[in-house]
Amino acid sequence: KGILELIEASEILYKQNITVDLMLLNAIHPDPSSSAYNESVKEKIASSPIKDHVTLNNNFLSENEIMKKLQYADIVTFPYQNTQESSSAAVRFGIMAQKPVVVTPLDIFEDIQDIAIFTKSIMPNDIANTIKRTLEQKESYDLKKHQEWIELHKWESVSINLYNFITAF
């Protein structure tokens, strides 16, 4: 889901004297292509000039463990490439961590367009530029807007809105 591109983006930042510590939390899916992709990721990390700044965690983590790890992040990035998925459950963790969320410009992220920071494209250079800009402008991150979005999309709020919609007819 764009892990190789994120590593390349981090290498671009490194060449600009911006060192990021990249924490990759990516469980392996039972599909054989997931394991093959993970091997490509490991090879990329091993040959990368930023290998000492990359942590790869392929363990299946509980929601609490994920949230604890995301608290260490300055920003959370979902550099998805082309996907057939209709939405991303993982991006909700980034939102719930109340960190700036950087995503690639795919339809899968349309429902978070009010609070996500979109890259110009799915290319590593554009991902790097957006990460750099987000880190530089971190003080302008609108936590209040983020919290309002979370409140509006909690199950309690969604169920009340759905009930009101159904009973209005």
CSV table of N, CA and C in Angstrom, one decimal:
chain,number,residue,atom,x,y,z
A,1,LYS,N,0.8,-1.2,0.0
A,1,LYS,CA,0.0,0.0,0.0
A,1,LYS,C,0.9,1.3,0.0
A,2,GLY,N,1.9,1.2,-0.8
A,2,GLY,CA,2.7,2.4,-1.0
A,2,GLY,C,3.9,2.5,0.0
A,3,ILE,N,4.2,1.4,0.6
A,3,ILE,CA,5.3,1.4,1.6
A,3,ILE,C,6.6,1.7,0.8
A,4,LEU,N,6.9,1.0,-0.3
A,4,LEU,CA,8.1,1.3,-1.1
A,4,LEU,C,8.2,2.8,-1.4
A,5,GLU,N,7.1,3.4,-1.8
A,5,GLU,CA,7.1,4.8,-2.2
A,5,GLU,C,7.3,5.7,-1.0
A,6,LEU,N,6.8,5.3,0.2
A,6,LEU,CA,7.1,6.0,1.4
A,6,LEU,C,8.6,6.0,1.8
A,7,ILE,N,9.2,4.8,1.6
A,7,ILE,CA,10.6,4.7,1.9
A,7,ILE,C,11.4,5.6,0.9
A,8,GLU,N,11.0,5.6,-0.4
A,8,GLU,CA,11.7,6.4,-1.3
A,8,GLU,C,11.5,7.9,-1.0
A,9,ALA,N,10.3,8.3,-0.5
A,9,ALA,CA,10.0,9.6,-0.1
A,9,ALA,C,10.9,10.0,1.0
A,10,SER,N,11.1,9.1,2.0
A,10,SER,CA,11.9,9.4,3.1
A,10,SER,C,13.4,9.5,2.7
A,11,GLU,N,13.8,8.8,1.7
A,11,GLU,CA,15.1,8.9,1.2
A,11,GLU,C,15.3,10.3,0.5
A,12,ILE,N,14.3,10.8,-0.2
A,12,ILE,CA,14.4,12.1,-0.8
A,12,ILE,C,14.5,13.1,0.3
A,13,LEU,N,13.8,13.0,1.4
A,13,LEU,CA,13.9,14.0,2.5
A,13,LEU,C,15.3,13.9,3.1
A,14,TYR,N,15.8,12.7,3.2
A,14,TYR,CA,17.2,12.5,3.8
A,14,TYR,C,18.2,13.2,2.9
A,15,LYS,N,18.1,13.2,1.6
A,15,LYS,CA,19.0,13.9,0.7
A,15,LYS,C,18.9,15.4,0.8
A,16,GLN,N,17.8,15.9,1.4
A,16,GLN,CA,17.5,17.3,1.7
A,16,GLN,C,17.9,17.6,3.1
A,17,ASN,N,18.6,16.7,3.8
A,17,ASN,CA,19.0,16.9,5.2
A,17,ASN,C,17.9,17.0,6.1
A,18,ILE,N,16.8,16.3,5.8
A,18,ILE,CA,15.7,16.1,6.7
A,18,ILE,C,15.6,14.6,7.0
A,19,THR,N,15.9,14.3,8.2
A,19,THR,CA,15.9,12.9,8.6
A,19,THR,C,14.6,12.6,9.4
A,20,VAL,N,13.9,11.6,8.9
A,20,VAL,CA,12.7,11.2,9.5
A,20,VAL,C,12.9,9.8,10.1
A,21,ASP,N,12.3,9.5,11.2
A,21,ASP,CA,12.3,8.2,11.7
A,21,ASP,C,11.0,7.5,11.2
A,22,LEU,N,11.1,6.6,10.4
A,22,LEU,CA,10.0,5.9,9.7
A,22,LEU,C,9.6,4.7,10.5
A,23,MET,N,8.4,4.7,11.0
A,23,MET,CA,7.8,3.6,11.7
A,23,MET,C,6.7,3.0,10.8
A,24,LEU,N,7.0,1.8,10.3
A,24,LEU,CA,6.1,1.1,9.4
A,24,LEU,C,5.3,0.0,10.2
A,25,LEU,N,4.0,0.2,10.3
A,25,LEU,CA,3.1,-0.8,11.0
A,25,LEU,C,2.3,-1.4,10.0
A,26,ASN,N,2.7,-2.6,9.5
A,26,ASN,CA,2.0,-3.2,8.4
A,26,ASN,C,1.9,-4.7,8.6
A,27,ALA,N,0.8,-5.2,9.0
A,27,ALA,CA,0.6,-6.6,9.2
A,27,ALA,C,0.6,-7.3,7.9
A,28,ILE,N,1.0,-8.6,7.9
A,28,ILE,CA,1.0,-9.4,6.6
A,28,ILE,C,-0.3,-10.0,6.4
A,29,HIS,N,-0.9,-9.8,5.3
A,29,HIS,CA,-2.2,-10.4,4.9
A,29,HIS,C,-1.9,-11.9,4.5
A,30,PRO,N,-2.8,-12.8,4.7
A,30,PRO,CA,-2.6,-14.2,4.3
A,30,PRO,C,-2.4,-14.4,2.8
A,31,ASP,N,-2.8,-13.5,2.0
A,31,ASP,CA,-2.5,-13.6,0.5
A,31,ASP,C,-1.0,-13.6,0.3
A,32,PRO,N,-0.5,-14.6,-0.6
A,32,PRO,CA,0.9,-14.7,-0.8
A,32,PRO,C,1.5,-13.4,-1.4
A,33,SER,N,0.8,-12.6,-2.1
A,33,SER,CA,1.3,-11.4,-2.6
A,33,SER,C,1.7,-10.4,-1.5
A,34,SER,N,1.1,-10.5,-0.4
A,34,SER,CA,1.4,-9.6,0.8
A,34,SER,C,2.8,-10.0,1.3
A,35,SER,N,3.1,-11.3,1.4
A,35,SER,CA,4.4,-11.7,1.9
A,35,SER,C,5.5,-11.4,0.9
A,36,ALA,N,5.2,-11.5,-0.4
A,36,ALA,CA,6.2,-11.2,-1.4
A,36,ALA,C,6.5,-9.7,-1.4
A,37,TYR,N,5.4,-8.9,-1.2
A,37,TYR,CA,5.6,-7.4,-1.1
A,37,TYR,C,6.4,-7.1,0.1
A,38,ASN,N,6.2,-7.7,1.2
A,38,ASN,CA,6.9,-7.5,2.4
A,38,ASN,C,8.4,-7.8,2.2
A,39,GLU,N,8.7,-8.8,1.5
A,39,GLU,CA,10.1,-9.2,1.2
A,39,GLU,C,10.8,-8.0,0.4
A,40,SER,N,10.0,-7.5,-0.5
A,40,SER,CA,10.5,-6.3,-1.3
A,40,SER,C,10.8,-5.1,-0.4
A,41,VAL,N,9.9,-4.9,0.6
A,41,VAL,CA,10.1,-3.8,1.5
A,41,VAL,C,11.4,-4.1,2.4
A,42,LYS,N,11.5,-5.3,2.8
A,42,LYS,CA,12.7,-5.6,3.6
A,42,LYS,C,14.0,-5.4,2.8
A,43,GLU,N,14.0,-5.8,1.6
A,43,GLU,CA,15.2,-5.6,0.7
A,43,GLU,C,15.4,-4.1,0.5
A,44,LYS,N,14.4,-3.3,0.3
A,44,LYS,CA,14.5,-1.9,0.1
A,44,LYS,C,15.1,-1.2,1.3
A,45,ILE,N,14.6,-1.6,2.5
A,45,ILE,CA,15.1,-1.1,3.7
A,45,ILE,C,16.6,-1.4,3.9
A,46,ALA,N,17.0,-2.7,3.7
A,46,ALA,CA,18.3,-3.1,3.9
A,46,ALA,C,19.3,-2.4,3.0
A,47,SER,N,18.9,-1.9,1.8
A,47,SER,CA,19.8,-1.2,0.9
A,47,SER,C,19.7,0.3,0.9
A,48,SER,N,18.9,0.8,1.8
A,48,SER,CA,18.5,2.2,1.9
A,48,SER,C,19.5,3.0,2.8
A,49,PRO,N,19.8,4.2,2.4
A,49,PRO,CA,20.7,5.0,3.2
A,49,PRO,C,20.0,5.4,4.5
A,50,ILE,N,18.7,5.2,4.6
A,50,ILE,CA,18.0,5.6,5.9
A,50,ILE,C,17.7,4.3,6.7
A,51,LYS,N,18.3,3.2,6.4
A,51,LYS,CA,17.9,1.9,7.1
A,51,LYS,C,18.0,2.0,8.6
A,52,ASP,N,18.9,2.9,9.1
A,52,ASP,CA,19.0,3.0,10.6
A,52,ASP,C,17.8,3.9,11.1
A,53,HIS,N,17.0,4.4,10.3
A,53,HIS,CA,15.9,5.3,10.7
A,53,HIS,C,14.5,4.7,10.4
A,54,VAL,N,14.6,3.4,10.0
A,54,VAL,CA,13.3,2.7,9.7
A,54,VAL,C,13.1,1.5,10.6
A,55,THR,N,11.9,1.5,11.1
A,55,THR,CA,11.4,0.3,12.0
A,55,THR,C,10.2,-0.3,11.2
A,56,LEU,N,10.4,-1.6,11.0
A,56,LEU,CA,9.3,-2.3,10.3
A,56,LEU,C,8.7,-3.3,11.3
A,57,ASN,N,7.4,-3.2,11.5
A,57,ASN,CA,6.7,-4.0,12.4
A,57,ASN,C,5.5,-4.7,11.6
A,58,ASN,N,5.7,-6.0,11.4
A,58,ASN,CA,4.7,-6.8,10.7
A,58,ASN,C,3.8,-7.6,11.6
A,59,ASN,N,3.8,-7.4,12.9
A,59,ASN,CA,3.0,-8.1,13.8
A,59,ASN,C,1.6,-7.6,13.7
A,60,PHE,N,0.6,-8.5,13.9
A,60,PHE,CA,-0.8,-8.0,14.1
A,60,PHE,C,-0.9,-7.4,15.5
A,61,LEU,N,-1.3,-6.1,15.5
A,61,LEU,CA,-1.3,-5.4,16.7
A,61,LEU,C,-2.8,-5.1,17.1
A,62,SER,N,-3.0,-5.1,18.4
A,62,SER,CA,-4.3,-4.7,18.9
A,62,SER,C,-4.6,-3.2,18.6
A,63,GLU,N,-5.8,-2.8,18.7
A,63,GLU,CA,-6.1,-1.4,18.5
A,63,GLU,C,-5.4,-0.5,19.5
A,64,ASN,N,-5.3,-1.0,20.8
A,64,ASN,CA,-4.6,-0.2,21.8
A,64,ASN,C,-3.1,-0.1,21.5
A,65,GLU,N,-2.5,-1.2,21.0
A,65,GLU,CA,-1.1,-1.2,20.7
A,65,GLU,C,-0.8,-0.2,19.6
A,66,ILE,N,-1.7,-0.2,18.6
A,66,ILE,CA,-1.6,0.7,17.4
A,66,ILE,C,-1.6,2.1,17.9
A,67,MET,N,-2.6,2.4,18.7
A,67,MET,CA,-2.8,3.8,19.2
A,67,MET,C,-1.6,4.3,20.0
A,68,LYS,N,-1.0,3.4,20.8
A,68,LYS,CA,0.1,3.7,21.6
A,68,LYS,C,1.3,4.1,20.7
A,69,LYS,N,1.5,3.3,19.7
A,69,LYS,CA,2.6,3.5,18.8
A,69,LYS,C,2.4,4.8,18.0
A,70,LEU,N,1.2,5.1,17.6
A,70,LEU,CA,0.9,6.3,16.8
A,70,LEU,C,1.1,7.6,17.6
A,71,GLN,N,1.0,7.5,18.9
A,71,GLN,CA,1.2,8.6,19.8
A,71,GLN,C,2.7,9.2,19.7
A,72,TYR,N,3.6,8.3,19.2
A,72,TYR,CA,5.0,8.8,19.0
A,72,TYR,C,5.2,9.5,17.7
A,73,ALA,N,4.2,9.4,16.8
A,73,ALA,CA,4.4,10.0,15.5
A,73,ALA,C,4.1,11.5,15.5
A,74,ASP,N,4.8,12.2,14.6
A,74,ASP,CA,4.5,13.6,14.4
A,74,ASP,C,3.4,13.7,13.3
A,75,ILE,N,3.5,12.9,12.3
A,75,ILE,CA,2.4,12.8,11.3
A,75,ILE,C,2.2,11.3,11.0
A,76,VAL,N,1.0,11.0,10.4
A,76,VAL,CA,0.7,9.6,10.0
A,76,VAL,C,0.5,9.7,8.5
A,77,THR,N,1.1,8.8,7.8
A,77,THR,CA,1.0,8.8,6.3
A,77,THR,C,0.4,7.5,5.8
A,78,PHE,N,-0.5,7.7,4.8
A,78,PHE,CA,-1.1,6.5,4.1
A,78,PHE,C,-0.8,6.8,2.6
A,79,PRO,N,0.3,6.3,2.2
A,79,PRO,CA,0.7,6.6,0.8
A,79,PRO,C,0.2,5.5,-0.2
A,80,TYR,N,-1.1,5.2,-0.1
A,80,TYR,CA,-1.6,4.1,-0.9
A,80,TYR,C,-1.4,4.4,-2.4
A,81,GLN,N,-1.2,3.4,-3.1
A,81,GLN,CA,-1.1,3.5,-4.6
A,81,GLN,C,-2.5,3.1,-5.1
A,82,ASN,N,-2.6,2.7,-6.3
A,82,ASN,CA,-3.9,2.3,-6.8
A,82,ASN,C,-4.4,1.1,-6.1
A,83,THR,N,-5.7,1.2,-5.7
A,83,THR,CA,-6.3,0.2,-4.9
A,83,THR,C,-7.8,0.0,-5.3
A,84,GLN,N,-8.2,-1.2,-5.1
A,84,GLN,CA,-9.6,-1.6,-5.4
A,84,GLN,C,-10.5,-1.4,-4.1
A,85,GLU,N,-9.9,-1.0,-3.0
A,85,GLU,CA,-10.7,-0.9,-1.8
A,85,GLU,C,-11.6,0.4,-1.9
A,86,SER,N,-12.7,0.3,-1.2
A,86,SER,CA,-13.6,1.4,-1.3
A,86,SER,C,-13.4,2.4,-0.1
A,87,SER,N,-12.8,2.0,0.9
A,87,SER,CA,-12.4,2.9,2.0
A,87,SER,C,-11.3,2.2,2.8
A,88,SER,N,-10.7,3.0,3.7
A,88,SER,CA,-9.5,2.5,4.5
A,88,SER,C,-9.9,2.6,5.9
A,89,ALA,N,-9.9,1.4,6.5
A,89,ALA,CA,-10.2,1.3,8.0
A,89,ALA,C,-8.9,1.8,8.7
A,90,ALA,N,-7.7,1.5,8.2
A,90,ALA,CA,-6.5,1.9,8.8
A,90,ALA,C,-6.4,3.4,9.0
A,91,VAL,N,-6.9,4.2,8.1
A,91,VAL,CA,-6.7,5.7,8.2
A,91,VAL,C,-7.5,6.2,9.4
A,92,ARG,N,-8.5,5.5,9.8
A,92,ARG,CA,-9.2,5.9,11.0
A,92,ARG,C,-8.3,5.9,12.3
A,93,PHE,N,-7.4,5.0,12.3
A,93,PHE,CA,-6.4,5.0,13.4
A,93,PHE,C,-5.6,6.3,13.4
A,94,GLY,N,-5.1,6.7,12.3
A,94,GLY,CA,-4.4,7.9,12.2
A,94,GLY,C,-5.2,9.1,12.6
A,95,ILE,N,-6.5,9.1,12.2
A,95,ILE,CA,-7.4,10.2,12.6
A,95,ILE,C,-7.6,10.2,14.1
A,96,MET,N,-7.8,9.0,14.7
A,96,MET,CA,-8.1,8.9,16.1
A,96,MET,C,-6.9,9.2,17.0
A,97,ALA,N,-5.7,9.1,16.4
A,97,ALA,CA,-4.4,9.5,17.1
A,97,ALA,C,-4.3,11.0,17.2
A,98,GLN,N,-5.2,11.7,16.4
A,98,GLN,CA,-5.2,13.2,16.4
A,98,GLN,C,-3.8,13.7,16.0
A,99,LYS,N,-3.3,13.2,14.9
A,99,LYS,CA,-2.1,13.6,14.3
A,99,LYS,C,-2.4,14.1,12.9
A,100,PRO,N,-1.6,15.0,12.3
A,100,PRO,CA,-1.8,15.3,10.9
A,100,PRO,C,-1.8,14.0,10.1
A,101,VAL,N,-2.7,13.8,9.2
A,101,VAL,CA,-2.8,12.6,8.4
A,101,VAL,C,-2.6,13.0,6.9
A,102,VAL,N,-1.5,12.4,6.4
A,102,VAL,CA,-1.1,12.7,5.0
A,102,VAL,C,-1.6,11.4,4.2
A,103,VAL,N,-2.3,11.7,3.1
A,103,VAL,CA,-2.8,10.6,2.2
A,103,VAL,C,-2.5,11.0,0.7
A,104,THR,N,-2.5,9.9,-0.1
A,104,THR,CA,-2.4,10.1,-1.5
A,104,THR,C,-3.8,10.5,-2.1
A,105,PRO,N,-3.8,11.1,-3.2
A,105,PRO,CA,-5.1,11.6,-3.8
A,105,PRO,C,-5.9,10.5,-4.5
A,106,LEU,N,-6.4,9.6,-3.7
A,106,LEU,CA,-7.2,8.5,-4.2
A,106,LEU,C,-8.7,8.6,-3.7
A,107,ASP,N,-9.6,8.0,-4.4
A,107,ASP,CA,-11.0,8.0,-4.0
A,107,ASP,C,-11.2,7.4,-2.7
A,108,ILE,N,-10.4,6.4,-2.3
A,108,ILE,CA,-10.5,5.7,-1.0
A,108,ILE,C,-10.5,6.7,0.2
A,109,PHE,N,-9.9,7.9,0.0
A,109,PHE,CA,-9.8,8.9,1.1
A,109,PHE,C,-10.8,10.1,0.9
A,110,GLU,N,-11.7,9.9,0.0
A,110,GLU,CA,-12.7,11.0,-0.3
A,110,GLU,C,-13.4,11.4,1.0
A,111,ASP,N,-13.8,10.4,1.8
A,111,ASP,CA,-14.6,10.7,3.0
A,111,ASP,C,-13.8,11.5,4.1
A,112,ILE,N,-12.5,11.6,4.0
A,112,ILE,CA,-11.8,12.4,5.0
A,112,ILE,C,-11.1,13.6,4.4
A,113,GLN,N,-11.7,14.1,3.3
A,113,GLN,CA,-11.0,15.2,2.6
A,113,GLN,C,-11.1,16.5,3.4
A,114,ASP,N,-12.0,16.6,4.4
A,114,ASP,CA,-12.0,17.8,5.2
A,114,ASP,C,-10.9,17.9,6.2
A,115,ILE,N,-10.3,16.8,6.6
A,115,ILE,CA,-9.2,16.8,7.6
A,115,ILE,C,-7.9,16.2,7.1
A,116,ALA,N,-7.8,15.5,6.0
A,116,ALA,CA,-6.6,14.9,5.6
A,116,ALA,C,-5.8,15.9,4.8
A,117,ILE,N,-4.5,15.7,4.7
A,117,ILE,CA,-3.6,16.5,3.9
A,117,ILE,C,-3.2,15.6,2.7
A,118,PHE,N,-3.6,16.1,1.5
A,118,PHE,CA,-3.5,15.3,0.3
A,118,PHE,C,-2.2,15.6,-0.4
A,119,THR,N,-1.5,14.5,-0.9
A,119,THR,CA,-0.3,14.7,-1.7
A,119,THR,C,-0.8,15.1,-3.1
A,120,LYS,N,0.1,15.7,-3.9
A,120,LYS,CA,-0.2,16.1,-5.3
A,120,LYS,C,-0.5,14.8,-6.2
A,121,SER,N,0.3,13.8,-5.9
A,121,SER,CA,0.2,12.5,-6.7
A,121,SER,C,0.6,11.4,-5.8
A,122,ILE,N,0.7,10.2,-6.4
A,122,ILE,CA,1.1,9.0,-5.6
A,122,ILE,C,2.6,8.8,-5.8
A,123,MET,N,3.3,9.7,-6.4
A,123,MET,CA,4.7,9.6,-6.7
A,123,MET,C,5.6,10.0,-5.4
A,124,PRO,N,6.7,9.3,-5.2
A,124,PRO,CA,7.5,9.5,-4.0
A,124,PRO,C,7.9,11.0,-3.8
A,125,ASN,N,8.2,11.7,-4.9
A,125,ASN,CA,8.6,13.1,-4.8
A,125,ASN,C,7.5,13.9,-4.2
A,126,ASP,N,6.3,13.7,-4.7
A,126,ASP,CA,5.1,14.5,-4.1
A,126,ASP,C,4.8,14.1,-2.7
A,127,ILE,N,5.0,12.8,-2.4
A,127,ILE,CA,4.8,12.4,-1.0
A,127,ILE,C,5.8,13.1,-0.1
A,128,ALA,N,7.1,13.1,-0.5
A,128,ALA,CA,8.1,13.7,0.2
A,128,ALA,C,7.8,15.2,0.4
A,129,ASN,N,7.4,15.9,-0.6
A,129,ASN,CA,7.1,17.3,-0.5
A,129,ASN,C,6.0,17.6,0.4
A,130,THR,N,5.0,16.8,0.4
A,130,THR,CA,3.9,17.0,1.4
A,130,THR,C,4.3,16.7,2.8
A,131,ILE,N,5.1,15.7,3.0
A,131,ILE,CA,5.6,15.4,4.4
A,131,ILE,C,6.4,16.5,4.9
A,132,LYS,N,7.3,17.0,4.0
A,132,LYS,CA,8.1,18.2,4.4
A,132,LYS,C,7.3,19.4,4.8
A,133,ARG,N,6.3,19.7,3.9
A,133,ARG,CA,5.5,20.9,4.2
A,133,ARG,C,4.7,20.7,5.5
A,134,THR,N,4.2,19.5,5.7
A,134,THR,CA,3.4,19.2,6.9
A,134,THR,C,4.3,19.3,8.1
A,135,LEU,N,5.5,18.8,8.1
A,135,LEU,CA,6.4,19.0,9.2
A,135,LEU,C,6.7,20.4,9.5
A,136,GLU,N,6.9,21.2,8.4
A,136,GLU,CA,7.2,22.6,8.6
A,136,GLU,C,6.1,23.4,9.1
A,137,GLN,N,4.8,23.0,8.8
A,137,GLN,CA,3.6,23.7,9.2
A,137,GLN,C,2.9,23.1,10.3
A,138,LYS,N,3.5,22.2,11.0
A,138,LYS,CA,2.9,21.4,12.1
A,138,LYS,C,2.1,22.3,13.1
A,139,GLU,N,2.6,23.5,13.3
A,139,GLU,CA,2.0,24.4,14.3
A,139,GLU,C,0.6,24.8,13.8
A,140,SER,N,0.4,24.8,12.5
A,140,SER,CA,-0.9,25.3,12.0
A,140,SER,C,-1.9,24.1,11.9
A,141,TYR,N,-1.5,23.0,12.3
A,141,TYR,CA,-2.4,21.8,12.3
A,141,TYR,C,-3.7,22.1,13.1
A,142,ASP,N,-4.8,21.9,12.6
A,142,ASP,CA,-6.1,22.3,13.2
A,142,ASP,C,-6.7,21.1,14.0
A,143,LEU,N,-6.2,21.0,15.2
A,143,LEU,CA,-6.6,19.9,16.1
A,143,LEU,C,-8.1,20.0,16.4
A,144,LYS,N,-8.6,21.2,16.6
A,144,LYS,CA,-10.0,21.4,16.9
A,144,LYS,C,-10.9,20.8,15.7
A,145,LYS,N,-10.5,21.2,14.5
A,145,LYS,CA,-11.3,20.7,13.3
A,145,LYS,C,-11.2,19.1,13.3
A,146,HIS,N,-10.1,18.6,13.6
A,146,HIS,CA,-9.9,17.2,13.6
A,146,HIS,C,-10.8,16.5,14.7
A,147,GLN,N,-10.8,17.1,15.9
A,147,GLN,CA,-11.6,16.6,17.0
A,147,GLN,C,-13.1,16.7,16.7
A,148,GLU,N,-13.5,17.7,16.0
A,148,GLU,CA,-14.9,17.9,15.6
A,148,GLU,C,-15.3,16.8,14.6
A,149,TRP,N,-14.4,16.5,13.7
A,149,TRP,CA,-14.6,15.4,12.7
A,149,TRP,C,-14.8,14.1,13.4
A,150,ILE,N,-13.9,13.8,14.4
A,150,ILE,CA,-14.0,12.6,15.1
A,150,ILE,C,-15.4,12.5,15.8
A,151,GLU,N,-15.8,13.6,16.5
A,151,GLU,CA,-17.1,13.6,17.2
A,151,GLU,C,-18.2,13.3,16.3
A,152,LEU,N,-18.2,13.9,15.1
A,152,LEU,CA,-19.3,13.8,14.1
A,152,LEU,C,-19.3,12.3,13.6
A,153,HIS,N,-18.2,11.6,13.5
A,153,HIS,CA,-18.2,10.3,12.9
A,153,HIS,C,-18.1,9.2,13.9
A,154,LYS,N,-18.3,9.5,15.2
A,154,LYS,CA,-18.3,8.4,16.2
A,154,LYS,C,-19.6,7.6,16.0
A,155,TRP,N,-19.6,6.3,16.3
A,155,TRP,CA,-20.7,5.4,16.1
A,155,TRP,C,-22.0,6.0,16.7
A,156,GLU,N,-21.9,6.6,17.9
A,156,GLU,CA,-23.0,7.2,18.6
A,156,GLU,C,-23.6,8.3,17.7
A,157,SER,N,-22.8,9.2,17.2
A,157,SER,CA,-23.3,10.3,16.3
A,157,SER,C,-23.9,9.7,15.0
A,158,VAL,N,-23.2,8.8,14.4
A,158,VAL,CA,-23.7,8.2,13.1
A,158,VAL,C,-25.0,7.5,13.3
A,159,SER,N,-25.1,6.8,14.4
A,159,SER,CA,-26.4,6.0,14.6
A,159,SER,C,-27.6,7.0,14.9
A,160,ILE,N,-27.3,8.1,15.6
A,160,ILE,CA,-28.4,9.1,15.9
A,160,ILE,C,-28.8,9.7,14.6
A,161,ASN,N,-27.8,10.1,13.8
A,161,ASN,CA,-28.1,10.7,12.5
A,161,ASN,C,-28.9,9.8,11.6
A,162,LEU,N,-28.5,8.5,11.5
A,162,LEU,CA,-29.2,7.5,10.7
A,162,LEU,C,-30.6,7.3,11.2
A,163,TYR,N,-30.8,7.2,12.5
A,163,TYR,CA,-32.1,7.1,13.1
A,163,TYR,C,-33.0,8.3,12.7
A,164,ASN,N,-32.5,9.5,12.9
A,164,ASN,CA,-33.2,10.7,12.6
A,164,ASN,C,-33.6,10.8,11.1
A,165,PHE,N,-32.7,10.3,10.2
A,165,PHE,CA,-32.9,10.2,8.8
A,165,PHE,C,-34.0,9.3,8.5
A,166,ILE,N,-34.0,8.1,9.1
A,166,ILE,CA,-35.0,7.1,8.8
A,166,ILE,C,-36.4,7.5,9.3
A,167,THR,N,-36.4,8.1,10.5
A,167,THR,CA,-37.7,8.4,11.1
A,167,THR,C,-38.3,9.7,10.5
A,168,ALA,N,-37.5,10.4,9.7
A,168,ALA,CA,-38.0,11.7,9.2
A,168,ALA,C,-39.0,11.5,8.1
A,169,PHE,N,-39.1,10.2,7.6
A,169,PHE,CA,-40.0,10.0,6.4
A,169,PHE,C,-41.3,9.3,6.9
